[in-house]
mmCIF file of C-alpha atoms in Angstrom:
data_model
loop_
_atom_site.group_PDB
_atom_site.id
_atom_site.type_symbol
_atom_site.label_atom_id
_atom_site.label_comp_id
_atom_site.label_asym_id
_atom_site.label_seq_id
_atom_site.Cartn_x
_atom_site.Cartn_y
_atom_site.Cartn_z
ATOM 1 C CA ASN A 1 -59.838 -48.493 -32.022
ATOM 2 C CA GLU A 2 -58.477 -47.882 -35.504
ATOM 3 C CA HIS A 3 -55.448 -49.363 -37.247
ATOM 4 C CA ALA A 4 -53.565 -47.948 -40.221
ATOM 5 C CA ILE A 5 -50.638 -48.946 -42.403
ATOM 6 C CA VAL A 6 -48.637 -46.102 -43.945
ATOM 7 C CA LEU A 7 -46.647 -47.244 -46.973
ATOM 8 C CA ASN A 8 -43.712 -45.600 -48.680
ATOM 9 C CA GLU A 9 -44.708 -44.820 -52.264
ATOM 10 C CA LYS A 10 -41.335 -46.198 -53.359
ATOM 11 C CA HIS A 11 -40.361 -49.856 -53.009
ATOM 12 C CA VAL A 12 -37.450 -49.407 -50.617
ATOM 13 C CA PRO A 13 -36.489 -51.592 -47.639
ATOM 14 C CA MET A 14 -37.206 -50.789 -44.007
ATOM 15 C CA ARG A 15 -34.585 -48.497 -42.504
ATOM 16 C CA ILE A 16 -34.502 -46.769 -39.131
ATOM 17 C CA CYS A 17 -32.648 -43.463 -39.457
ATOM 18 C CA ARG A 18 -33.118 -39.763 -38.811
ATOM 19 C CA ASP A 19 -35.553 -39.577 -41.724
ATOM 20 C CA THR A 20 -37.715 -42.146 -39.917
ATOM 21 C CA PHE A 21 -38.157 -39.775 -36.986
ATOM 22 C CA GLU A 22 -38.861 -36.872 -39.350
ATOM 23 C CA GLN A 23 -41.552 -38.919 -41.097
ATOM 24 C CA LEU A 24 -43.166 -39.903 -37.795
ATOM 25 C CA PHE A 25 -43.504 -36.247 -36.861
ATOM 26 C CA ASP A 26 -44.756 -35.288 -40.331
ATOM 27 C CA PHE A 27 -47.581 -37.804 -40.007
ATOM 28 C CA VAL A 28 -48.565 -37.088 -36.408
ATOM 29 C CA GLU A 29 -48.615 -33.347 -37.092
ATOM 30 C CA GLN A 30 -51.200 -34.005 -39.818
ATOM 31 C CA PHE A 31 -53.135 -36.628 -37.833
ATOM 32 C CA PRO A 32 -52.651 -35.722 -34.158
ATOM 33 C CA HIS A 33 -55.304 -38.214 -33.003
ATOM 34 C CA TYR A 34 -53.199 -41.099 -34.375
ATOM 35 C CA PHE A 35 -50.026 -42.637 -33.028
ATOM 36 C CA LEU A 36 -47.463 -43.803 -35.576
ATOM 37 C CA GLY A 37 -44.577 -46.198 -35.155
ATOM 38 C CA SER A 38 -42.097 -48.173 -37.171
ATOM 39 C CA ASN A 39 -41.080 -51.758 -36.793
ATOM 40 C CA ALA A 40 -37.360 -52.300 -36.454
ATOM 41 C CA ASP A 41 -35.290 -52.733 -39.593
ATOM 42 C CA LEU A 42 -33.501 -55.995 -38.767
ATOM 43 C CA PRO A 43 -34.586 -59.643 -39.006
ATOM 44 C CA ILE A 44 -36.014 -61.326 -35.883
ATOM 45 C CA VAL A 45 -36.803 -58.031 -34.125
ATOM 46 C CA GLY A 46 -38.325 -56.370 -37.182
ATOM 47 C CA GLY A 47 -41.695 -56.604 -38.829
ATOM 48 C CA SER A 48 -42.878 -59.348 -41.127
ATOM 49 C CA ILE A 49 -42.092 -57.267 -44.232
ATOM 50 C CA LEU A 50 -38.584 -55.813 -44.220
ATOM 51 C CA SER A 51 -38.471 -55.372 -47.992
ATOM 52 C CA HIS A 52 -40.890 -52.409 -48.122
ATOM 53 C CA ASP A 53 -40.671 -49.332 -45.924
ATOM 54 C CA HIS A 54 -43.863 -48.818 -43.926
ATOM 55 C CA PHE A 55 -45.291 -47.618 -40.625
ATOM 56 C CA GLN A 56 -48.162 -48.712 -38.414
ATOM 57 C CA GLY A 57 -50.479 -46.363 -36.603
ATOM 58 C CA GLY A 58 -53.959 -45.878 -35.298
ATOM 59 C CA ASN A 59 -56.242 -44.489 -32.649
ATOM 60 C CA TYR A 60 -55.720 -46.781 -29.682
ATOM 61 C CA THR A 61 -54.220 -46.645 -26.197
ATOM 62 C CA PHE A 62 -51.893 -49.561 -25.451
ATOM 63 C CA PRO A 63 -50.741 -50.966 -22.105
ATOM 64 C CA MET A 64 -47.287 -49.451 -22.668
ATOM 65 C CA ASP A 65 -48.919 -46.030 -23.081
ATOM 66 C CA ARG A 66 -50.420 -46.418 -19.617
ATOM 67 C CA ALA A 67 -47.122 -47.541 -18.090
ATOM 68 C CA GLY A 68 -45.449 -44.913 -15.960
ATOM 69 C CA ALA A 69 -41.838 -44.080 -15.314
ATOM 70 C CA GLU A 70 -39.606 -46.624 -13.625
ATOM 71 C CA ILE A 71 -36.592 -44.295 -13.635
ATOM 72 C CA ASP A 72 -36.837 -40.541 -14.155
ATOM 73 C CA LEU A 73 -33.814 -39.302 -16.081
ATOM 74 C CA PRO A 74 -32.288 -35.824 -15.986
ATOM 75 C CA ASP A 75 -33.711 -33.643 -18.743
ATOM 76 C CA PRO A 76 -31.639 -34.432 -21.859
ATOM 77 C CA ALA A 77 -32.399 -30.996 -23.326
ATOM 78 C CA PRO A 78 -34.240 -27.873 -22.161
ATOM 79 C CA GLY A 79 -37.968 -28.516 -22.288
ATOM 80 C CA VAL A 80 -37.634 -32.283 -22.788
ATOM 81 C CA LYS A 81 -38.478 -34.841 -20.105
ATOM 82 C CA ALA A 82 -37.043 -38.350 -20.232
ATOM 83 C CA CYS A 83 -37.606 -41.577 -18.348
ATOM 84 C CA VAL A 84 -37.146 -45.313 -18.503
ATOM 85 C CA VAL A 85 -40.643 -46.750 -18.798
ATOM 86 C CA ASN A 86 -41.781 -49.384 -16.310
ATOM 87 C CA TRP A 87 -42.170 -52.018 -19.004
ATOM 88 C CA PRO A 88 -40.584 -55.433 -19.703
ATOM 89 C CA MET A 89 -39.056 -54.239 -22.957
ATOM 90 C CA THR A 90 -36.442 -51.509 -22.742
ATOM 91 C CA CYS A 91 -38.233 -48.264 -23.552
ATOM 92 C CA ILE A 92 -36.860 -44.754 -23.121
ATOM 93 C CA ARG A 93 -39.590 -42.118 -23.316
ATOM 94 C CA LEU A 94 -39.052 -38.526 -24.397
ATOM 95 C CA VAL A 95 -41.762 -35.905 -23.890
ATOM 96 C CA GLY A 96 -41.618 -32.344 -25.145
ATOM 97 C CA SER A 97 -43.085 -29.817 -27.538
ATOM 98 C CA ASP A 98 -40.024 -29.068 -29.678
ATOM 99 C CA ARG A 99 -39.937 -31.373 -32.684
ATOM 100 C CA LYS A 100 -36.318 -30.673 -33.585
ATOM 101 C CA LYS A 101 -35.026 -31.304 -30.070
ATOM 102 C CA LEU A 102 -36.853 -34.624 -29.890
ATOM 103 C CA ILE A 103 -35.567 -35.714 -33.298
ATOM 104 C CA ASP A 104 -32.012 -34.689 -32.396
ATOM 105 C CA LEU A 105 -32.209 -36.701 -29.165
ATOM 106 C CA ALA A 106 -33.713 -39.737 -30.903
ATOM 107 C CA ASP A 107 -31.100 -39.597 -33.643
ATOM 108 C CA ALA A 108 -28.336 -39.399 -31.028
ATOM 109 C CA MET A 109 -29.810 -42.420 -29.246
ATOM 110 C CA LEU A 110 -29.957 -44.374 -32.493
ATOM 111 C CA ARG A 111 -26.331 -43.544 -33.312
ATOM 112 C CA ALA A 112 -25.210 -44.460 -29.806
ATOM 113 C CA TRP A 113 -27.177 -47.718 -29.767
ATOM 114 C CA ARG A 114 -26.053 -48.836 -33.228
ATOM 115 C CA ALA A 115 -22.455 -48.786 -31.988
ATOM 116 C CA TYR A 116 -22.993 -49.911 -28.390
ATOM 117 C CA SER A 117 -21.857 -53.209 -26.875
ATOM 118 C CA ASP A 118 -21.820 -54.516 -23.311
ATOM 119 C CA GLU A 119 -20.224 -57.942 -23.245
ATOM 120 C CA SER A 120 -21.144 -58.459 -19.585
ATOM 121 C CA LEU A 121 -24.833 -58.497 -20.598
ATOM 122 C CA GLN A 122 -24.423 -60.263 -23.958
ATOM 123 C CA ILE A 123 -25.160 -57.105 -25.905
ATOM 124 C CA PHE A 124 -23.124 -56.857 -29.087
ATOM 125 C CA ALA A 125 -23.534 -54.143 -31.689
ATOM 126 C CA GLU A 126 -22.129 -56.421 -34.376
ATOM 127 C CA THR A 127 -20.780 -59.944 -34.771
ATOM 128 C CA TYR A 128 -21.660 -61.713 -38.021
ATOM 129 C CA ALA A 129 -23.991 -58.773 -38.819
ATOM 130 C CA PRO A 130 -25.272 -55.563 -37.182
ATOM 131 C CA HIS A 131 -27.565 -56.303 -34.228
ATOM 132 C CA ASN A 132 -28.758 -53.074 -32.614
ATOM 133 C CA THR A 133 -31.738 -51.044 -33.746
ATOM 134 C CA ILE A 134 -34.739 -49.180 -32.342
ATOM 135 C CA THR A 135 -38.523 -49.470 -32.543
ATOM 136 C CA PRO A 136 -39.801 -45.847 -32.393
ATOM 137 C CA ILE A 137 -43.402 -44.860 -31.590
ATOM 138 C CA LEU A 138 -44.748 -41.299 -31.583
ATOM 139 C CA ARG A 139 -48.021 -39.818 -30.414
ATOM 140 C CA ARG A 140 -49.379 -36.358 -29.588
ATOM 141 C CA LEU A 141 -50.624 -35.893 -26.049
ATOM 142 C CA ASP A 142 -53.704 -33.897 -25.061
ATOM 143 C CA SER A 143 -51.336 -31.268 -23.647
ATOM 144 C CA GLY A 144 -49.922 -30.704 -27.123
ATOM 145 C CA ASP A 145 -46.588 -32.284 -26.232
ATOM 146 C CA TYR A 146 -45.156 -35.145 -28.241
ATOM 147 C CA LYS A 147 -44.422 -38.476 -26.593
ATOM 148 C CA LEU A 148 -41.670 -40.399 -28.360
ATOM 149 C CA ASP A 149 -41.053 -43.949 -27.140
ATOM 150 C CA LEU A 150 -37.748 -45.476 -28.230
ATOM 151 C CA VAL A 151 -37.551 -49.231 -27.654
ATOM 152 C CA LEU A 152 -34.075 -50.755 -27.816
ATOM 153 C CA ARG A 153 -33.841 -53.938 -29.897
ATOM 154 C CA ASN A 154 -31.087 -56.490 -30.561
ATOM 155 C CA ASN A 155 -31.303 -59.514 -32.875
ATOM 156 C CA LEU A 156 -28.303 -61.519 -31.654
ATOM 157 C CA THR A 157 -28.658 -65.298 -31.920
ATOM 158 C CA THR A 158 -26.773 -67.843 -29.830
ATOM 159 C CA PRO A 159 -26.427 -71.641 -29.888
ATOM 160 C CA GLU A 160 -28.814 -71.790 -26.919
ATOM 161 C CA HIS A 161 -31.290 -69.425 -28.591
ATOM 162 C CA PRO A 162 -30.927 -69.835 -32.365
ATOM 163 C CA LEU A 163 -34.093 -67.846 -33.090
ATOM 164 C CA GLY A 164 -32.875 -64.900 -31.043
ATOM 165 C CA LEU A 165 -31.538 -64.176 -27.585
ATOM 166 C CA TYR A 166 -33.920 -61.198 -27.246
ATOM 167 C CA HIS A 167 -36.877 -63.075 -28.684
ATOM 168 C CA PRO A 168 -39.423 -65.443 -27.101
ATOM 169 C CA HIS A 169 -37.419 -68.323 -25.683
ATOM 170 C CA GLU A 170 -38.102 -71.905 -26.617
ATOM 171 C CA ASP A 171 -40.313 -72.720 -23.628
ATOM 172 C CA LEU A 172 -42.787 -70.101 -24.899
ATOM 173 C CA HIS A 173 -42.891 -71.235 -28.511
ATOM 174 C CA HIS A 174 -45.986 -73.340 -27.924
ATOM 175 C CA ILE A 175 -47.765 -69.997 -27.468
ATOM 176 C CA LYS A 176 -45.704 -67.514 -29.488
ATOM 177 C CA LYS A 177 -42.536 -67.905 -31.558
ATOM 178 C CA GLU A 178 -43.092 -65.239 -34.218
ATOM 179 C CA ASN A 179 -41.340 -61.861 -34.322
ATOM 180 C CA ILE A 180 -42.336 -59.283 -31.723
ATOM 181 C CA GLY A 181 -43.395 -56.257 -33.730
ATOM 182 C CA LEU A 182 -44.314 -52.802 -32.530
ATOM 183 C CA ILE A 183 -47.959 -53.632 -31.725
ATOM 184 C CA GLU A 184 -46.852 -56.436 -29.404
ATOM 185 C CA VAL A 185 -44.021 -54.284 -28.066
ATOM 186 C CA MET A 186 -46.774 -51.988 -26.784
ATOM 187 C CA GLY A 187 -48.642 -54.864 -25.147
ATOM 188 C CA LEU A 188 -51.322 -55.935 -27.638
ATOM 189 C CA PHE A 189 -50.540 -59.478 -28.727
ATOM 190 C CA ILE A 190 -51.253 -61.019 -32.099
ATOM 191 C CA LEU A 191 -51.329 -64.696 -31.214
ATOM 192 C CA PRO A 192 -51.303 -67.487 -33.812
ATOM 193 C CA GLY A 193 -54.748 -68.537 -35.001
ATOM 194 C CA ARG A 194 -53.979 -72.180 -34.200
ATOM 195 C CA LEU A 195 -54.475 -71.397 -30.503
ATOM 196 C CA LEU A 196 -58.233 -71.015 -30.966
ATOM 197 C CA LYS A 197 -58.441 -74.710 -31.811
ATOM 198 C CA GLU A 198 -55.690 -75.857 -29.467
ATOM 199 C CA LEU A 199 -57.232 -74.235 -26.388
ATOM 200 C CA VAL A 200 -60.483 -76.199 -26.764
ATOM 201 C CA PRO A 201 -59.127 -79.552 -25.464
ATOM 202 C CA ILE A 202 -57.105 -77.701 -22.809
ATOM 203 C CA ARG A 203 -60.293 -76.101 -21.516
ATOM 204 C CA ALA A 204 -62.091 -79.453 -21.566
ATOM 205 C CA TYR A 205 -59.266 -81.185 -19.704
ATOM 206 C CA LEU A 206 -59.168 -78.537 -16.981
ATOM 207 C CA LEU A 207 -62.919 -78.989 -16.510
ATOM 208 C CA GLY A 208 -62.495 -82.755 -16.224
ATOM 209 C CA ASN A 209 -64.266 -83.395 -19.510
ATOM 210 C CA GLY A 210 -61.356 -84.390 -21.713
ATOM 211 C CA SER A 211 -58.173 -86.384 -22.051
ATOM 212 C CA ILE A 212 -54.647 -85.032 -21.812
ATOM 213 C CA TYR A 213 -53.959 -86.964 -25.008
ATOM 214 C CA ALA A 214 -56.378 -84.700 -26.866
ATOM 215 C CA VAL A 215 -54.111 -81.783 -25.973
ATOM 216 C CA GLU A 216 -51.302 -80.948 -28.391
ATOM 217 C CA GLU A 217 -48.101 -82.471 -27.035
ATOM 218 C CA MET A 218 -46.275 -79.135 -26.980
ATOM 219 C CA HIS A 219 -48.899 -77.752 -24.562
ATOM 220 C CA ARG A 220 -48.944 -80.675 -22.120
ATOM 221 C CA PRO A 221 -46.187 -79.472 -19.743
ATOM 222 C CA TRP A 222 -48.032 -76.149 -19.467
ATOM 223 C CA VAL A 223 -51.356 -77.896 -18.885
ATOM 224 C CA HIS A 224 -49.843 -79.964 -16.070
ATOM 225 C CA GLU A 225 -48.780 -76.682 -14.454
ATOM 226 C CA LEU A 226 -52.253 -75.219 -14.935
ATOM 227 C CA GLU A 227 -54.047 -78.140 -13.323
ATOM 228 C CA GLN A 228 -52.154 -77.483 -10.091
ATOM 229 C CA LYS A 229 -53.710 -74.016 -9.811
ATOM 230 C CA PRO A 230 -57.187 -73.245 -8.453
ATOM 231 C CA PHE A 231 -59.714 -71.377 -10.580
ATOM 232 C CA ASP A 232 -63.399 -70.482 -10.569
ATOM 233 C CA ASP A 233 -63.964 -69.405 -14.163
ATOM 234 C CA VAL A 234 -61.980 -71.516 -16.622
ATOM 235 C CA ASP A 235 -62.157 -68.942 -19.413
ATOM 236 C CA ALA A 236 -60.938 -66.098 -17.218
ATOM 237 C CA PHE A 237 -58.267 -68.425 -15.840
ATOM 238 C CA LEU A 238 -56.963 -69.356 -19.298
ATOM 239 C CA HIS A 239 -57.054 -65.725 -20.376
ATOM 240 C CA GLY A 240 -54.951 -64.752 -17.377
ATOM 241 C CA GLU A 241 -52.474 -67.567 -17.927
ATOM 242 C CA LEU A 242 -52.080 -66.605 -21.584
ATOM 243 C CA ALA A 243 -51.491 -63.008 -20.518
ATOM 244 C CA ALA A 244 -48.766 -64.213 -18.145
ATOM 245 C CA LYS A 245 -47.113 -66.029 -21.054
ATOM 246 C CA CYS A 246 -47.276 -62.842 -23.119
ATOM 247 C CA ALA A 247 -45.633 -60.891 -20.302
ATOM 248 C CA ARG A 248 -42.844 -63.475 -20.316
ATOM 249 C CA VAL A 249 -42.480 -63.016 -24.076
ATOM 250 C CA LEU A 250 -41.948 -59.286 -23.567
ATOM 251 C CA ALA A 251 -39.427 -59.948 -20.805
ATOM 252 C CA ASP A 252 -37.475 -62.299 -23.082
ATOM 253 C CA ALA A 253 -37.517 -59.690 -25.856
ATOM 254 C CA GLY A 254 -36.303 -56.948 -23.527
ATOM 255 C CA VAL A 255 -32.609 -56.214 -24.007
ATOM 256 C CA TYR A 256 -32.060 -54.854 -20.498
ATOM 257 C CA LYS A 257 -33.871 -56.935 -17.900
ATOM 258 C CA GLN A 258 -35.723 -55.385 -14.978
ATOM 259 C CA THR A 259 -33.070 -56.519 -12.527
ATOM 260 C CA LYS A 260 -30.343 -54.700 -10.630
ATOM 261 C CA GLU A 261 -27.744 -55.804 -13.187
ATOM 262 C CA GLY A 262 -30.010 -54.932 -16.082
ATOM 263 C CA ARG A 263 -30.794 -51.456 -14.823
ATOM 264 C CA GLU A 264 -27.138 -50.753 -14.042
ATOM 265 C CA GLY A 265 -26.295 -51.809 -17.586
ATOM 266 C CA LEU A 266 -29.031 -49.611 -19.014
ATOM 267 C CA MET A 267 -27.693 -46.598 -17.154
ATOM 268 C CA ARG A 268 -24.289 -47.246 -18.724
ATOM 269 C CA PHE A 269 -25.950 -46.984 -22.115
ATOM 270 C CA ILE A 270 -27.820 -43.844 -21.028
ATOM 271 C CA ASP A 271 -24.418 -42.326 -20.252
ATOM 272 C CA ALA A 272 -23.228 -43.276 -23.750
ATOM 273 C CA TRP A 273 -26.344 -41.651 -25.219
ATOM 274 C CA ARG A 274 -25.715 -38.461 -23.245
ATOM 275 C CA GLU A 275 -22.156 -38.392 -24.525
ATOM 276 C CA GLU A 276 -23.457 -38.747 -28.084
ATOM 277 C CA VAL A 277 -25.885 -35.878 -27.445
ATOM 278 C CA ARG A 278 -23.016 -33.686 -26.227
ATOM 279 C CA HIS A 279 -20.884 -34.722 -29.179
ATOM 280 C CA GLY A 280 -23.710 -33.929 -31.584
ATOM 281 C CA CYS A 281 -24.127 -30.475 -30.087
#
């Protein structure tokens, strides 16, 4: 349960590129008990500090690490396994022992995704600015193989969702409206500190010991939903309901939804990635 920040010695902005993948492997080869990942390099879907290149890592197993394959993909290269992870955000996982092959495949995916659009799913590589990027996360498995998770990100905004189409939607902002960085991508949420205070009157109201008017107005629609549900332990109940909100946040932030249309769209991108791999070879 350790957390680390790895800073570039030079003051340069965040940038996801082939060098990013090289640096991830350099670090994990030296510290194989640590994972290392990079926040995305674009506003909304990136980290809180885009002006200085940095990574986050540590010794911790996240919910996304425990998530299995939703779709097994044909091996993209000899000795490399690939799958779509069963996770609300769109994660393509590569597993293999050959560093160069994994970096080549990740670089091909980044190139393909940077240029990829699918108007039918409101995915645009560029409109007023570039939109597509990747959140990469690398760790060494006990087997000695590397596991490289590549999470597709898009920072498009729309009139309906001015803070981001693939970002927590407005009905979740009473819980979480900040950027979804790589730690949350993997399922560990950093919730705003204000919630510690704001949950106190919610708990009291659910127990019949408080007034709805003591609850922050932005939470009241949620509280009215909660009071319709049975519970035995109010603290466990609130914890579970907050977790459900966090799962919704991840679903909103996922570019390809876990629906028939979403998975069909994702496979179209997988085909584009495979074409980029062939082109690169």
